[in-house]
Amino acid sequence: MTKFESSIREIQAPQQKVYDLLSNLENLEKVRDRVPEDKLKDFSFDHDSLSVNVPPVGSISMRIVEREEPKTIKFETEQSPVPFNFWIQLLPVTNDSCKMKLTIKAELNPFIKTMVQKPLQEGLEKIADALQMIDYS
């Protein structure tokens, strides 16, 4: 199992508010305008799942499989060229801020790993950037 982790990000909002927003994928509507259409196509979501087409990777669908309020949201792929698990971890810092880390675990053979390692790590950091910039108030 290969593990990819984002850098730890501080979010200027209480842990519970961040969890409440991120644990309901319908709230992604707030960031839809920040998604570059050339990077992600056919972006759709409901309360528990999301689908996106990532050129040149292909279609990816994920579903929330576990919520541990207010700390963790775990996802599993339903459709993906490479099956993986993804989770968001949140830890309180103060009453008005929290830390976030994103993690992906995937079963990758050595050939695939060398091909996807850099783009996957960069993609994880871009997702962390986007989640850090959301207005959670």
XYZ file of N, CA, C and O in Angstrom:
548
model
N 0.858 -1.183 0.000
C 0.000 0.000 0.000
C 0.898 1.239 0.000
O 1.795 1.360 0.817
N 0.656 2.137 -0.937
C 1.418 3.377 -1.014
C 0.579 4.493 -0.411
O -0.610 4.618 -0.693
N 1.219 5.312 0.406
C 0.524 6.383 1.125
C 1.059 7.737 0.676
O 2.270 7.926 0.595
N 0.142 8.646 0.378
C 0.469 10.024 0.023
C -0.224 10.925 1.029
O -1.406 10.727 1.320
N 0.501 11.917 1.552
C -0.087 12.831 2.525
C 0.175 14.268 2.101
O 1.261 14.591 1.619
N -0.835 15.105 2.309
C -0.644 16.531 2.054
C 0.150 17.122 3.211
O 0.269 16.509 4.278
N 0.646 18.326 3.004
C 1.212 19.048 4.134
C 0.058 19.401 5.072
O -1.109 19.432 4.662
N 0.375 19.632 6.331
C -0.652 19.991 7.310
C -0.996 21.459 7.110
O -0.124 22.310 7.033
N -2.291 21.721 6.999
C -2.766 23.081 6.735
C -3.571 23.579 7.928
O -4.360 22.841 8.504
N -3.388 24.850 8.263
C -4.217 25.448 9.301
C -5.373 26.178 8.636
O -5.186 26.901 7.652
N -6.552 25.968 9.168
C -7.767 26.599 8.657
C -8.311 27.509 9.750
O -8.442 27.084 10.908
N -8.615 28.738 9.374
C -9.099 29.724 10.348
C -10.609 29.591 10.538
O -11.376 30.487 10.196
N -11.004 28.444 11.065
C -12.407 28.176 11.371
C -12.434 27.036 12.397
O -11.521 26.206 12.423
N -13.468 26.983 13.230
C -13.557 25.913 14.224
C -13.651 24.532 13.555
O -14.250 24.385 12.480
N -13.070 23.539 14.194
C -13.062 22.169 13.673
C -14.475 21.706 13.300
O -14.679 21.137 12.229
N -15.451 21.941 14.153
C -16.818 21.467 13.898
C -17.406 22.104 12.637
O -18.041 21.420 11.839
N -17.172 23.395 12.428
C -17.693 24.066 11.217
C -17.068 23.479 9.956
O -17.738 23.274 8.952
N -15.754 23.243 10.008
C -15.062 22.670 8.849
C -15.600 21.271 8.578
O -15.924 20.919 7.443
N -15.732 20.472 9.630
C -16.262 19.113 9.483
C -17.674 19.147 8.892
O -17.982 18.400 7.964
N -18.529 19.999 9.442
C -19.920 20.067 8.974
C -19.986 20.385 7.479
O -20.774 19.788 6.750
N -19.156 21.309 7.038
C -19.177 21.677 5.628
C -18.620 20.563 4.747
O -19.224 20.184 3.756
N -17.472 19.991 5.127
C -16.822 18.992 4.270
C -17.506 17.622 4.304
O -17.372 16.854 3.354
N -18.229 17.320 5.360
C -18.863 15.997 5.454
C -20.153 15.906 4.630
O -20.706 14.823 4.471
N -20.631 17.024 4.111
C -21.788 17.042 3.215
C -21.289 17.548 1.865
O -21.062 18.745 1.686
N -21.105 16.648 0.914
C -20.509 17.013 -0.366
C -21.354 17.985 -1.184
O -20.857 18.606 -2.113
N -22.630 18.157 -0.828
C -23.454 19.146 -1.519
C -22.892 20.555 -1.313
O -23.134 21.452 -2.106
N -22.089 20.732 -0.263
C -21.470 22.036 -0.010
C -20.367 22.367 -1.006
O -19.867 23.490 -1.017
N -19.978 21.412 -1.854
C -18.980 21.692 -2.887
C -19.473 22.741 -3.876
O -18.685 23.321 -4.610
N -20.772 22.984 -3.872
C -21.333 24.020 -4.742
C -20.638 25.359 -4.482
O -20.444 26.155 -5.385
N -20.191 25.575 -3.230
C -19.528 26.834 -2.857
C -18.187 27.019 -3.559
O -17.697 28.136 -3.648
N -17.568 25.933 -4.004
C -16.248 26.047 -4.642
C -16.271 25.649 -6.122
O -15.237 25.624 -6.764
N -17.429 25.358 -6.651
C -17.538 24.924 -8.055
C -16.875 25.924 -8.997
O -16.201 25.534 -9.946
N -17.017 27.216 -8.734
C -16.444 28.230 -9.623
C -14.912 28.260 -9.575
O -14.275 28.827 -10.450
N -14.299 27.643 -8.574
C -12.835 27.602 -8.471
C -12.226 26.393 -9.166
O -11.017 26.265 -9.239
N -13.072 25.492 -9.638
C -12.580 24.282 -10.293
C -12.259 24.603 -11.743
O -13.147 24.969 -12.515
N -10.978 24.499 -12.132
C -10.624 24.796 -13.527
C -11.180 23.741 -14.471
O -10.903 22.555 -14.328
N -12.003 24.174 -15.419
C -12.694 23.250 -16.326
C -11.716 22.430 -17.165
O -12.021 21.306 -17.535
N -10.522 22.966 -17.445
C -9.557 22.208 -18.237
C -8.892 21.095 -17.415
O -8.363 20.141 -17.960
N -8.931 21.197 -16.080
C -8.315 20.185 -15.214
C -9.330 19.126 -14.774
O -8.998 17.965 -14.609
N -10.561 19.557 -14.542
C -11.620 18.653 -14.096
C -12.859 18.876 -14.947
O -13.348 19.993 -15.049
N -13.375 17.798 -15.531
C -14.582 17.897 -16.355
C -15.694 17.064 -15.718
O -15.431 16.164 -14.943
N -16.924 17.379 -16.072
C -18.091 16.613 -15.608
C -18.096 16.457 -14.086
O -18.304 15.370 -13.550
N -17.864 17.557 -13.377
C -17.807 17.572 -11.916
C -19.233 17.529 -11.370
O -20.026 18.434 -11.625
N -19.589 16.450 -10.656
C -20.928 16.349 -10.073
C -20.824 15.708 -8.695
O -19.856 15.012 -8.379
N -21.841 15.948 -7.869
C -21.797 15.463 -6.487
C -23.196 15.449 -5.901
O -24.114 16.104 -6.399
N -23.354 14.668 -4.830
C -24.542 14.714 -3.996
C -24.055 14.667 -2.548
O -22.873 14.881 -2.286
N -24.915 14.366 -1.606
C -24.562 14.411 -0.183
C -23.366 13.519 0.154
O -22.500 13.895 0.942
N -23.292 12.323 -0.431
C -22.279 11.334 -0.038
C -21.269 10.965 -1.117
O -20.353 10.196 -0.856
N -21.419 11.456 -2.339
C -20.511 11.006 -3.399
C -20.185 12.131 -4.363
O -20.898 13.124 -4.442
N -19.069 11.935 -5.083
C -18.704 12.886 -6.118
C -18.094 12.137 -7.283
O -17.529 11.060 -7.132
N -18.249 12.726 -8.463
C -17.695 12.172 -9.702
C -17.037 13.295 -10.470
O -17.523 14.428 -10.477
N -15.929 12.942 -11.136
C -15.216 13.928 -11.922
C -14.417 13.198 -12.993
O -14.030 12.045 -12.814
N -14.219 13.861 -14.116
C -13.367 13.324 -15.166
C -12.088 14.149 -15.150
O -12.136 15.365 -15.298
N -10.960 13.494 -14.925
C -9.676 14.163 -14.819
C -8.815 13.790 -16.018
O -8.258 12.702 -16.061
N -8.738 14.691 -17.009
C -7.871 14.371 -18.153
C -6.412 14.355 -17.692
O -6.033 15.204 -16.918
N -5.577 13.470 -18.073
C -5.789 12.303 -18.918
C -6.084 11.036 -18.115
O -6.112 9.948 -18.656
N -6.327 11.163 -16.806
C -6.517 10.002 -15.925
C -7.798 9.244 -16.239
O -7.817 8.024 -16.305
N -8.904 9.982 -16.399
C -10.188 9.349 -16.661
C -11.201 9.670 -15.575
O -11.000 10.566 -14.766
N -12.278 8.905 -15.551
C -13.367 9.140 -14.605
C -13.036 8.577 -13.228
O -12.523 7.466 -13.117
N -13.358 9.384 -12.223
C -13.166 8.976 -10.832
C -14.465 9.254 -10.093
O -15.002 10.359 -10.177
N -14.955 8.241 -9.378
C -16.124 8.398 -8.508
C -15.736 7.937 -7.114
O -15.120 6.879 -6.958
N -16.094 8.752 -6.127
C -15.809 8.413 -4.729
C -17.066 8.571 -3.891
O -17.929 9.381 -4.213
N -17.118 7.796 -2.827
C -18.241 7.849 -1.892
C -17.699 7.934 -0.469
O -16.708 7.288 -0.146
N -18.359 8.738 0.376
C -18.006 8.765 1.795
C -18.441 7.436 2.406
O -19.599 7.028 2.275
N -17.497 6.752 3.048
C -17.800 5.455 3.649
C -17.787 5.509 5.176
O -18.270 4.593 5.829
N -17.226 6.586 5.728
C -17.199 6.710 7.186
C -17.054 8.171 7.578
O -16.270 8.904 6.986
N -17.825 8.568 8.570
C -17.706 9.900 9.160
C -17.464 9.707 10.652
O -18.232 9.008 11.306
N -16.407 10.329 11.163
C -16.125 10.289 12.595
C -16.109 11.736 13.071
O -15.082 12.416 13.035
N -17.302 12.204 13.462
C -17.477 13.610 13.822
C -16.681 13.958 15.066
O -16.715 13.197 16.024
N -15.999 15.074 15.099
C -15.704 16.055 14.057
C -14.295 15.897 13.476
O -13.693 16.866 13.060
N -13.766 14.644 13.444
C -12.350 14.447 13.147
C -12.017 13.944 11.762
O -11.014 14.356 11.182
N -12.808 13.015 11.224
C -12.377 12.306 10.018
C -13.530 12.072 9.051
O -14.641 11.748 9.473
N -13.218 12.208 7.762
C -14.154 11.858 6.693
C -13.383 10.928 5.760
O -12.350 11.315 5.211
N -13.874 9.690 5.604
C -13.180 8.700 4.778
C -13.969 8.414 3.510
O -15.191 8.230 3.552
N -13.233 8.365 2.405
C -13.809 8.100 1.089
C -13.208 6.819 0.523
O -12.081 6.458 0.836
N -13.968 6.200 -0.365
C -13.483 5.034 -1.101
C -13.879 5.229 -2.561
O -14.950 5.770 -2.844
N -13.028 4.779 -3.477
C -13.377 4.921 -4.887
C -14.446 3.900 -5.270
O -14.447 2.769 -4.779
N -15.358 4.335 -6.131
C -16.339 3.424 -6.719
C -15.941 3.135 -8.163
O -16.205 2.081 -8.682
N -15.333 4.135 -8.788
C -14.831 3.989 -10.166
C -13.549 4.801 -10.251
O -13.517 5.975 -9.886
N -12.479 4.150 -10.710
C -11.198 4.826 -10.832
C -10.230 3.917 -11.573
O -10.280 2.702 -11.393
N -9.351 4.486 -12.401
C -8.337 3.648 -13.043
C -7.445 2.960 -12.002
O -6.974 1.856 -12.223
N -7.230 3.619 -10.866
C -6.459 3.054 -9.757
C -7.308 3.187 -8.495
O -7.549 4.295 -8.021
N -7.807 2.076 -7.937
C -8.604 2.165 -6.706
C -7.770 2.737 -5.555
O -6.600 2.419 -5.414
N -8.399 3.599 -4.760
C -7.705 4.184 -3.615
C -8.695 4.589 -2.535
O -9.894 4.673 -2.775
N -8.168 4.823 -1.343
C -8.928 5.393 -0.236
C -8.385 6.797 -0.013
O -7.203 7.057 -0.212
N -9.275 7.686 0.410
C -8.908 9.086 0.629
C -9.559 9.518 1.917
O -10.712 9.163 2.164
N -8.822 10.221 2.773
C -9.495 10.754 3.936
C -8.972 12.115 4.324
O -7.857 12.496 4.012
N -9.878 12.837 5.003
C -9.613 14.182 5.504
C -9.579 14.069 7.023
O -10.523 13.558 7.627
N -8.477 14.529 7.617
C -8.360 14.517 9.071
C -8.346 15.954 9.563
O -7.664 16.812 8.992
N -9.091 16.214 10.645
C -9.187 17.542 11.230
C -8.860 17.462 12.720
O -9.368 16.578 13.417
N -8.023 18.366 13.185
C -7.684 18.442 14.604
C -7.827 19.884 15.071
O -7.394 20.801 14.373
N -8.400 20.092 16.266
C -8.548 21.458 16.753
C -7.188 22.054 17.123
O -6.297 21.343 17.587
N -7.048 23.356 16.900
C -5.865 24.093 17.350
C -6.307 25.039 18.457
O -5.772 25.014 19.561
N -7.305 25.866 18.140
C -7.936 26.754 19.128
C -9.439 26.619 18.923
O -9.887 25.818 18.089
N -10.213 27.443 19.616
C -11.667 27.426 19.401
C -12.035 27.937 18.018
O -13.131 27.673 17.530
N -11.124 28.701 17.396
C -11.421 29.325 16.114
C -10.548 28.842 14.968
O -10.530 29.437 13.892
N -9.791 27.759 15.169
C -8.964 27.240 14.074
C -8.718 25.746 14.251
O -8.861 25.200 15.346
N -8.364 25.108 13.138
C -8.063 23.683 13.179
C -6.996 23.364 12.147
O -6.681 24.194 11.290
N -6.435 22.177 12.249
C -5.461 21.709 11.275
C -6.097 20.613 10.440
O -6.924 19.846 10.934
N -5.683 20.545 9.174
C -6.229 19.565 8.248
C -5.082 18.851 7.542
O -4.094 19.469 7.168
N -5.240 17.545 7.364
C -4.302 16.774 6.550
C -5.115 15.832 5.678
O -6.102 15.242 6.114
N -4.701 15.710 4.411
C -5.347 14.806 3.459
C -4.423 13.621 3.228
O -3.210 13.788 3.120
N -5.010 12.442 3.107
C -4.225 11.233 2.888
C -4.881 10.384 1.813
O -6.106 10.250 1.786
N -4.055 9.808 0.947
C -4.503 8.827 -0.049
C -3.686 7.568 0.160
O -2.468 7.632 0.319
N -4.370 6.427 0.173
C -3.694 5.131 0.189
C -4.161 4.364 -1.034
O -5.359 4.242 -1.280
N -3.182 3.865 -1.792
C -3.513 3.135 -3.013
C -2.586 1.936 -3.164
O -1.433 1.977 -2.752
N -3.123 0.889 -3.750
C -2.344 -0.302 -4.077
C -1.754 -0.077 -5.461
O -2.455 -0.142 -6.455
N -0.461 0.246 -5.503
C 0.183 0.578 -6.771
C 1.345 -0.372 -7.048
O 2.194 -0.574 -6.182
N 1.388 -0.900 -8.254
C 2.562 -1.693 -8.601
C 3.715 -0.715 -8.874
O 3.487 0.471 -9.107
N 4.961 -1.173 -8.829
C 6.104 -0.263 -8.958
C 6.098 0.577 -10.242
O 6.487 1.746 -10.218
N 5.638 0.013 -11.348
C 5.604 0.753 -12.603
C 4.609 1.912 -12.529
O 4.929 3.057 -12.865
N 3.401 1.612 -12.078
C 2.360 2.641 -11.956
C 2.789 3.697 -10.932
O 2.592 4.888 -11.140
N 3.388 3.249 -9.832
C 3.798 4.171 -8.777
C 4.736 5.248 -9.317
O 4.556 6.434 -9.021
N 5.710 4.863 -10.118
C 6.645 5.858 -10.649
C 5.944 6.845 -11.584
O 6.321 8.004 -11.647
N 4.904 6.392 -12.270
C 4.171 7.267 -13.189
C 3.259 8.251 -12.456
O 3.121 9.393 -12.885
N 2.603 7.802 -11.380
C 1.573 8.630 -10.746
C 2.024 9.338 -9.477
O 1.313 10.203 -8.977
N 3.180 8.992 -8.947
C 3.608 9.533 -7.658
C 3.624 11.067 -7.632
O 3.001 11.678 -6.774
N 4.307 11.689 -8.576
C 4.420 13.145 -8.580
C 3.077 13.820 -8.851
O 2.671 14.713 -8.103
N 2.326 13.427 -9.923
C 1.041 14.096 -10.145
C 0.046 13.892 -9.003
O -0.740 14.788 -8.684
N 0.080 12.717 -8.370
C -0.841 12.447 -7.265
C -0.511 13.326 -6.064
O -1.415 13.909 -5.443
N 0.770 13.464 -5.741
C 1.181 14.322 -4.620
C 0.822 15.775 -4.909
O 0.293 16.476 -4.049
N 1.068 16.227 -6.130
C 0.728 17.602 -6.505
C -0.784 17.825 -6.463
O -1.251 18.869 -5.999
N -1.548 16.842 -6.932
C -3.004 16.946 -6.893
C -3.526 17.018 -5.471
O -4.446 17.793 -5.163
N -2.942 16.238 -4.585
C -3.340 16.237 -3.174
C -3.083 17.615 -2.555
O -3.923 18.137 -1.812
N -1.954 18.228 -2.884
C -1.642 19.567 -2.365
C -2.614 20.608 -2.926
O -3.029 21.529 -2.212
N -3.032 20.454 -4.196
C -3.986 21.399 -4.789
C -5.361 21.267 -4.130
O -6.052 22.262 -3.921
N -5.757 20.040 -3.812
C -7.027 19.839 -3.105
C -6.937 20.485 -1.730
O -7.862 21.169 -1.287
N -5.808 20.292 -1.040
C -5.613 20.901 0.277
C -5.664 22.426 0.169
O -6.269 23.094 1.014
N -5.045 22.992 -0.877
C -5.103 24.445 -1.103
C -6.552 24.905 -1.210
O -6.956 25.890 -0.571
N -7.329 24.199 -2.037
C -8.728 24.589 -2.269
C -9.543 24.490 -0.981
O -10.330 25.390 -0.665
N -9.354 23.426 -0.212
C -10.112 23.257 1.031
C -9.705 24.291 2.075
O -10.529 24.717 2.884
N -8.455 24.682 2.057
C -7.969 25.689 3.008
C -8.561 27.074 2.704
O -8.751 27.872 3.605
N -8.854 27.351 1.430
C -9.336 28.669 1.024
C -10.850 28.848 1.157
O -11.354 29.946 0.968
N -11.579 27.786 1.461
C -13.034 27.892 1.581
C -13.395 28.817 2.737
O -12.744 28.801 3.784
N -14.436 29.591 2.567
C -14.970 30.423 3.651
C -15.915 29.552 4.466
O -17.010 29.216 4.016
N -15.483 29.153 5.640
C -16.258 28.236 6.477
C -17.226 28.960 7.400
O -17.921 28.324 8.181
N -17.279 30.295 7.343
C -18.150 31.033 8.265
C -19.610 30.917 7.881
O -19.979 30.538 6.824
